[in-house]
XYZ file of C-alpha atoms in Angstrom:
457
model
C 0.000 0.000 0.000
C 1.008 3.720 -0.428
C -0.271 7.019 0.616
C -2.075 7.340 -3.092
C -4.421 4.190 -2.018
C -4.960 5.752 1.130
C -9.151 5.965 1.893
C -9.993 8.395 5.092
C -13.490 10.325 5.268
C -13.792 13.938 3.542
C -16.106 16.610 3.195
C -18.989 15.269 1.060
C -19.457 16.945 -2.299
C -15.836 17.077 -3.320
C -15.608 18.886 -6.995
C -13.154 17.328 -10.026
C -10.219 19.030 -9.361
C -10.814 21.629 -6.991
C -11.721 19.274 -4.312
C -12.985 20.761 -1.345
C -11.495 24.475 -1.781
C -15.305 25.906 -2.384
C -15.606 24.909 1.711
C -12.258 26.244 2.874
C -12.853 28.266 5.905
C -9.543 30.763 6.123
C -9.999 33.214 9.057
C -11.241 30.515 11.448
C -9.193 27.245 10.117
C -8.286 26.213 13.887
C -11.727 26.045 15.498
C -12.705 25.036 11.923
C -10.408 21.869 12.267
C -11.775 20.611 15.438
C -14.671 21.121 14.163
C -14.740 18.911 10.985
C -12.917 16.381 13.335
C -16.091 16.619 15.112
C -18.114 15.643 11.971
C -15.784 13.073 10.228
C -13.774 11.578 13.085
C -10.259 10.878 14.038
C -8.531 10.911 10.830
C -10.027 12.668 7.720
C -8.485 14.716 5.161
C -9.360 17.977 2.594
C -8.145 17.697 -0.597
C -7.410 21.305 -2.690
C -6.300 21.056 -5.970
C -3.565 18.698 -6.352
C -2.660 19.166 -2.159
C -3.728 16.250 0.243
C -4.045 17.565 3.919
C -4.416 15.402 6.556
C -6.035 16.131 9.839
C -5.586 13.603 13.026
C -7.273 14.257 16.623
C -7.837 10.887 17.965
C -5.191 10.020 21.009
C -3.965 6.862 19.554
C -3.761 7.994 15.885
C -1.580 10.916 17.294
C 0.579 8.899 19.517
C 1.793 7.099 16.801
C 2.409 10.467 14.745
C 4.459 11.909 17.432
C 6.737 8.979 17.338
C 10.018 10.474 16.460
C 11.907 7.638 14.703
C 8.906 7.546 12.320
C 8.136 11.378 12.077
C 9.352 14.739 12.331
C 8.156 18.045 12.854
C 7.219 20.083 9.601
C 6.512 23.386 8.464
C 3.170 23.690 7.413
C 1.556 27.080 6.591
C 2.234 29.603 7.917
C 5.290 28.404 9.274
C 7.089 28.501 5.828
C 6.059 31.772 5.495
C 6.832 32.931 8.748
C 10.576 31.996 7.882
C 10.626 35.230 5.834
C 10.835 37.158 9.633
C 12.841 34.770 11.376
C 14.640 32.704 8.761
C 16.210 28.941 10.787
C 15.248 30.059 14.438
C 13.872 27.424 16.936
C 10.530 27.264 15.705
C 10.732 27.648 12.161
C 13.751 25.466 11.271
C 13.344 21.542 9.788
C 14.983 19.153 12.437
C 17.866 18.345 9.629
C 19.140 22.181 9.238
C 22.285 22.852 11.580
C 21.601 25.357 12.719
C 18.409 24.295 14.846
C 20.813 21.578 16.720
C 23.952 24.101 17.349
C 21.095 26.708 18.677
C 19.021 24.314 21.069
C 22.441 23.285 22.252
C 23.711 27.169 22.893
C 20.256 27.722 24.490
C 19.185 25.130 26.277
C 21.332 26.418 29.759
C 19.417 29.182 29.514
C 15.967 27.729 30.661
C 17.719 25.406 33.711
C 16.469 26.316 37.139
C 19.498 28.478 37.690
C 18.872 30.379 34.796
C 15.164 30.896 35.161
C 15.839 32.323 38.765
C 17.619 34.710 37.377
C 14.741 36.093 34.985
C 12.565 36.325 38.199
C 13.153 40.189 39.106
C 12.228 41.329 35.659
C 9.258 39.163 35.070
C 7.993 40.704 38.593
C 8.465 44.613 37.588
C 7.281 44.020 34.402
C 4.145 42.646 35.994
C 4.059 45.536 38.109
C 4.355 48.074 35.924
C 1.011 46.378 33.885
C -0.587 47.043 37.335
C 0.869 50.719 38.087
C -0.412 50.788 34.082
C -4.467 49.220 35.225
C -4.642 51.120 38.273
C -4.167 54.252 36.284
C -7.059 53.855 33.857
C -9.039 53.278 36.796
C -11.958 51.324 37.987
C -14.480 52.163 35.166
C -12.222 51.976 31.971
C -13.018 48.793 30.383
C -9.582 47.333 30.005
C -8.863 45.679 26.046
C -6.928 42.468 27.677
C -5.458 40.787 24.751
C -3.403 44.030 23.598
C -2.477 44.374 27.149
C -1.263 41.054 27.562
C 1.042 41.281 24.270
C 2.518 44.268 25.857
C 3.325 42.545 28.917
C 4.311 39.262 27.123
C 6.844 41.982 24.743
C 8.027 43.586 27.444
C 8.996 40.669 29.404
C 10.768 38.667 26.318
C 12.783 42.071 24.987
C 14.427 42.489 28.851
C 14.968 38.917 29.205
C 16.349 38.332 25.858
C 18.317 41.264 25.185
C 17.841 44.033 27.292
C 15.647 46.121 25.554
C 12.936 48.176 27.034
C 10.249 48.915 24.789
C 7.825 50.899 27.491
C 5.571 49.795 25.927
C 2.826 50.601 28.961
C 3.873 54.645 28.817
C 3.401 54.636 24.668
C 0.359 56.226 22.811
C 1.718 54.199 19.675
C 3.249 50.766 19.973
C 7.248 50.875 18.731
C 8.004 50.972 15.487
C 9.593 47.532 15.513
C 6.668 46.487 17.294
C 4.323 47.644 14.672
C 6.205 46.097 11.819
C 6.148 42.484 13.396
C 2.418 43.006 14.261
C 1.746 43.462 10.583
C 4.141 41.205 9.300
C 2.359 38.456 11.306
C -1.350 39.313 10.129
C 0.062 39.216 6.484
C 1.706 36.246 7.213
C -1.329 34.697 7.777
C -3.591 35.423 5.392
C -0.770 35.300 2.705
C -0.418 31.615 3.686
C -3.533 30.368 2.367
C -3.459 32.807 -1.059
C -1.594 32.112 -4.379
C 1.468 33.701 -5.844
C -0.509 35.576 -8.720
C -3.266 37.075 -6.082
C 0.028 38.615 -4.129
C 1.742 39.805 -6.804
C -1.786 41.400 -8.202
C -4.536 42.284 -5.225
C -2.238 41.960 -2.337
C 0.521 43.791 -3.946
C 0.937 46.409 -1.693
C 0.443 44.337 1.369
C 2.946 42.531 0.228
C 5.472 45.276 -0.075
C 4.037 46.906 2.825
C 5.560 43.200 4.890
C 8.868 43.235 3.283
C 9.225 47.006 4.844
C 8.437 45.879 7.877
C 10.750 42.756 7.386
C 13.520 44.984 6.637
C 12.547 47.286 9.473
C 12.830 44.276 12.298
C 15.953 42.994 10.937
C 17.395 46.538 11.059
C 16.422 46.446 14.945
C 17.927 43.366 15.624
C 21.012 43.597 14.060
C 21.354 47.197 15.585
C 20.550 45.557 19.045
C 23.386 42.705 18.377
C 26.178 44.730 16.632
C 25.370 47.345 19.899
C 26.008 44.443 22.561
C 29.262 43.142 20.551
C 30.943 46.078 20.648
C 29.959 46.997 24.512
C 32.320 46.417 27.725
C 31.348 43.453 29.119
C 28.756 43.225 31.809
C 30.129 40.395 34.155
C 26.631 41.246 36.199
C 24.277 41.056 32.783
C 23.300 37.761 31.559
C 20.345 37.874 29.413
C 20.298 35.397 26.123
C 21.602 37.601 24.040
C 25.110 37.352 25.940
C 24.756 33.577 26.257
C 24.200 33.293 22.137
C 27.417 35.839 21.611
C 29.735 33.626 24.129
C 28.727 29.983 23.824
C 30.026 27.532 21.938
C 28.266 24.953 19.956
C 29.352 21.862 21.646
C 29.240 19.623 18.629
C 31.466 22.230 16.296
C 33.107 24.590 18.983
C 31.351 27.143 16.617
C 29.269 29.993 17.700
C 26.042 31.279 15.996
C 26.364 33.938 13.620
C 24.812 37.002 13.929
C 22.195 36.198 11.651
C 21.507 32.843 13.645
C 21.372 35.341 16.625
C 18.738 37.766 14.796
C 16.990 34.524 14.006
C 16.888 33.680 17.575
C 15.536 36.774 19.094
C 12.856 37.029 16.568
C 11.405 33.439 17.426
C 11.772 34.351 21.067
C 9.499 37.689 19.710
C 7.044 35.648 17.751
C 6.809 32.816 19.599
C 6.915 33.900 23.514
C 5.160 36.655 23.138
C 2.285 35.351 20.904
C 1.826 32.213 23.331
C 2.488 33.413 26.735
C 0.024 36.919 25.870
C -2.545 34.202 24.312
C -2.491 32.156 27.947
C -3.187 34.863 29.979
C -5.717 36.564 28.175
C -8.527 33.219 27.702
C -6.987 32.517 31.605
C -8.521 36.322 32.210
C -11.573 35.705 30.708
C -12.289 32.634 33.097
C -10.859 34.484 36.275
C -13.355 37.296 35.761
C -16.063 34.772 34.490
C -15.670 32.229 37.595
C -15.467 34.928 40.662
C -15.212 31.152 42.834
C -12.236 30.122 41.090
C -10.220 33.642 41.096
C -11.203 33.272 45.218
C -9.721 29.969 45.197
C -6.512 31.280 43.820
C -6.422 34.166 46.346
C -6.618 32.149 48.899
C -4.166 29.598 47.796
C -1.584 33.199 47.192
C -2.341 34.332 50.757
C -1.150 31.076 52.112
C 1.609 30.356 50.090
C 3.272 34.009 49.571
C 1.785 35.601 52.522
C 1.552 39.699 51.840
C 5.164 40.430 50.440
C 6.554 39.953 47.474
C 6.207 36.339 45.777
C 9.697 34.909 45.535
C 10.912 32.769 42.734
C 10.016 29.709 45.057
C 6.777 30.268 45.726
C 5.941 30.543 41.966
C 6.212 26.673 41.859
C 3.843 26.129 45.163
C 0.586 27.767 43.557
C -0.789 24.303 42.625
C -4.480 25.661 42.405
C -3.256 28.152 39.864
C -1.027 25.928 37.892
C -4.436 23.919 37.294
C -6.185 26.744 36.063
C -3.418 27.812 33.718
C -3.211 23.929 32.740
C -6.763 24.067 31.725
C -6.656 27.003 29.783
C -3.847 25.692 27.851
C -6.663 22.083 27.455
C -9.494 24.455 26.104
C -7.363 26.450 24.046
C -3.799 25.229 23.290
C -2.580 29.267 21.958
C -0.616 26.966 19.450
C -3.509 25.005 18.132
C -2.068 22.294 16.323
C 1.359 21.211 14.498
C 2.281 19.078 11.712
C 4.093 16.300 11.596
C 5.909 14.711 8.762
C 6.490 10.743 7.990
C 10.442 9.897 7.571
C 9.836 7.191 5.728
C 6.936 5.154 4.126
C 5.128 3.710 7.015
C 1.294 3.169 8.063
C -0.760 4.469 11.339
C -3.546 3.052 12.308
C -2.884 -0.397 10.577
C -4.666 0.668 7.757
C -3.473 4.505 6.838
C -0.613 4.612 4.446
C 2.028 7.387 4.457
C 4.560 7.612 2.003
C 7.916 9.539 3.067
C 7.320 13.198 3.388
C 3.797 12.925 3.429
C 2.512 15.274 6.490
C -0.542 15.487 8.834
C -1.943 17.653 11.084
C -2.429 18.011 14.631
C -5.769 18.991 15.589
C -5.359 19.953 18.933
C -8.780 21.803 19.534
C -9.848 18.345 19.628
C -7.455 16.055 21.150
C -7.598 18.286 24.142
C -11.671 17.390 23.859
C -11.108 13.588 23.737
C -13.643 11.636 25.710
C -10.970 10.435 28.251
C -11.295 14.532 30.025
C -14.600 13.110 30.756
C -18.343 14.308 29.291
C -17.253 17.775 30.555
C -14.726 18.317 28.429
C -15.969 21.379 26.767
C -16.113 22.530 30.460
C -13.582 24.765 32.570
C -12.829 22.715 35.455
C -9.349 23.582 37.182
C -10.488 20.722 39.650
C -10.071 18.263 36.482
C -6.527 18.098 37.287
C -6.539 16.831 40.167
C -4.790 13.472 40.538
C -8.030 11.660 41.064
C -9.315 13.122 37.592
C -6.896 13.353 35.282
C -6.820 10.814 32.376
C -4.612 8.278 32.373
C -2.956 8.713 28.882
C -2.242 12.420 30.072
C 0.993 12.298 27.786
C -1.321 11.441 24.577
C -3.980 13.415 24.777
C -2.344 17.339 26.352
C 0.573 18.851 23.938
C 0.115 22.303 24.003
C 3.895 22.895 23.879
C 4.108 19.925 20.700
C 6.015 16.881 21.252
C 9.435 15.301 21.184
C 12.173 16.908 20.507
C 10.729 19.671 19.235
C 8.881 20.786 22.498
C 8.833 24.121 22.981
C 12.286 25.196 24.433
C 11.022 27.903 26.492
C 7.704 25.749 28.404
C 9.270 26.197 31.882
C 10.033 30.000 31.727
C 6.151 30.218 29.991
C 4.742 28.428 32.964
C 6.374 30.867 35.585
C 5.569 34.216 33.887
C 2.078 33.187 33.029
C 2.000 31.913 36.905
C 3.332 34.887 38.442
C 1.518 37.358 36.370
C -1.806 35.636 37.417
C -0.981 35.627 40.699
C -0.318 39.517 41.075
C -2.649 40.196 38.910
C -5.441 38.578 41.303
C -4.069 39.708 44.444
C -4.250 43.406 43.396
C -7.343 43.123 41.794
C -11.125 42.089 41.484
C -12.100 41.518 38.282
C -15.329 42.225 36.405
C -16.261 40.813 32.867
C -18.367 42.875 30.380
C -21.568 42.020 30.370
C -23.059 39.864 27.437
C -19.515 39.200 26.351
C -18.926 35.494 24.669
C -15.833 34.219 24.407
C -14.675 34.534 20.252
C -11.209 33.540 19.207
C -9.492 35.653 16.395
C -6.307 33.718 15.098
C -3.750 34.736 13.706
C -0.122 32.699 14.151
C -1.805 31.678 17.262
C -5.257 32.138 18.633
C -6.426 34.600 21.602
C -9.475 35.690 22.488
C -11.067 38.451 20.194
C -12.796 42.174 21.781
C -12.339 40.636 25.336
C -12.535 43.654 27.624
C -12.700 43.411 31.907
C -12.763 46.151 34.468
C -10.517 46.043 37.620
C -10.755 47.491 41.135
């Protein structure tokens, strides 16, 4: 057998040639993949043109898929396209390039326990200047959370990875770098899903418009970089920019150019800011939604951190809160899915043939639904993680930070600044949700949730 004799379910319908491009839902493809998984089960594909895509959600289908001597990670759209921002970094390199292995190795020490103790003080007055920032709007401004929680996510990632300060909380207009990767990431993903001739025609200033702004964030970067490398030392300053200009690869005793540096930063910029801003934001919305649960978590702060400051140990002691960040990352993985690409021919299933660099993809939306969370499972439930509760092929059926080797690098230092913003976030505050607001995700790269707005006092 071979993936051209493979049979799975499809839309109904499916037109000569076209396939099933006249039902191709592009603004909302995430919650539009879980959804069809919904309809056509575990395994079922769309076929456009000559292009086979194959979508898997069911736990045992995926466990095989994220076996990495048979598969890899791939780049599926946009992640191709989002190379044109941030070239080989972490997250948009293939397994095989060298320059992913020499970089994990430089950058691994940098999210040990040592190092993440060390990020600790800025994560906590960045957090506090989002409060100093809340308090002054005051208790009747109706606070827009998601853009907030980018700036906080930005703010935290540009200190910790290189120093930079982009104040963001004192601007009336977001940096100029800022505004430029903003953009570039919207076009990114709409350009994804068009064709060549449609750019190059409708979309033809948009698309010069990006490779401005492309231009404009490299500029910024390299600035930033050539800046540091000609600098005195700072024996006292170790942020990842210093570790990535004085580590060695361990394999080649080479270190990363300064483009591999650029490269670097920029996934650090797309992809922990994006996620980390995407947790706490749908984590807001259920705090202010679920006054019992945001009660739960004060009481769990008093008793662990007392009234001073929360140290970089107690971080790890606020179980209650770790559950509620845990199942806002179940409900809505900000990554919603990743692909996955065969090695060589093989079969999942026993009956689904894959030839070698065929790909599928992830549907998270819906693993994170499986049956095994229980009937609830479209439920918010902190108290589903309990040990009691929680299913017993955890491993298979919860991967918001992907799988294998290609994990997200950066999970750990996620965890504590989404932790420790929560936390002194809801020990300032009491929060109030807008009335008649449902919950609607907008996605871009990643998803977050769309016109969410709160009040605090």
């Amino acid at each position: 057998m071979t993936g051209k004799s493979r049979v799975v379910p499809h839309p109904p319908r499916r037109i000569p040639v076209l396939g099933d491009l006249l039902t191709m839902h592009v603004p909302d493809t995430a919650e539009w993949g879980w959804k069809d998984a919904d309809t056509f089960g575990p395994i079922y594909e769309r076929k456009y043109v000559n292009l086979r895509v194959t979508y898997v959600s069911g736990p045992d289908l995926v466990a095989e898929v994220n076996d990495d001597t048979s598969w890899d990670k791939f780049l599926g759209v946009p992640l191709q396209d989002l190379r044109s921002i941030a070239g080989d970094g972490l997250f948009t390199a293939e397994t095989t390039e060298p320059n992913w292995a020499a970089a994990h190795a430089v950058l691994a020490p940098a999210f040990t326990q040592s190092a993440m103790r060390t990020y600790h003080g800025v994560i906590t007055d960045t957090v506090d200047r989002l409060v100093q920032y809340w308090r002054e709007q005051g208790p009747d401004t109706w606070l827009n959370v998601a853009p907030d929680m980018n700036n906080m996510a930005l703010e935290v990632i540009g200190r910790v990875a290189f120093g930079y300060d982009f104040d963001s909380f004192a601007r009336a207009e977001p940096h100029v770098m800022v505004a430029s990767l903003l953009r570039s990431m919207k076009y990114v993903n709409r350009a994804a899903y068009s064709f060549p001739a449609a750019e190059a025609t409708v979309f033809r200033k948009q698309r010069e418009q990006h490779r401005r702004d492309v231009a404009t964030i490299h500029r910024f970067i390299d600035d930033i970089v050539a800046t540091r490398k000609s600098a005195v030392h700072d024996s006292d300053r170790r942020d990842l920019l210093d570790l990535m200009l004085d580590t060695t690869d361990p394999a080649t005793g080479q270190r990363l150019s300064d483009q591999n540096i650029r490269d670097q930063i920029l996934t650090f910029l797309l992809a922990g800011q994006e996620t980390s801003a995407g947790v706490l934001a749908f984590a807001l919305h259920y705090l202010s939604t679920r006054p019992e649960v945001a009660d739960r978590v004060r009481d769990e702060i008093a008793e662990v951190c007392g009234s001073g400051p929360i140290e970089f140990e107690q971080v790890g002691k606020l179980r209650y809160l770790r559950k509620v960040v845990d199942e806002t990352l179940r409900l809505w993985p900000v990554a919603p899915g990743y692909f996955r690409k065969a090695k060589h021919d093989t079969m999942i299933g026993g009956q689904y043939p894959f030839d070698a660099g065929e790909w599928v993809f992830v549907v998270l939306l819906k693993l994170h639904r499986d049956p095994s969370w229980g009937p609830d499972a479209e439920t918010f439930d902190p108290d589903r993680w309990n040990r009691d509760r929680v299913p017993k092929n955890l491993a298979a059926v919860y991967k918001p930070f992907g799988t294998g080797m290609r994990a997200c690098i950066g999970r750990q230092f996620a965890y504590h600044e989404i932790v420790l913003t929560l936390a002194t976030v809801l020990r300032t505050f009491e929060l109030e949700p807008e009335p008649g607001y449902e919950l609607v995700v907008e996605e871009s790269v990643s998803i977050k949730p769309g016109g969410l707005r709160i009040k605090v006092r």
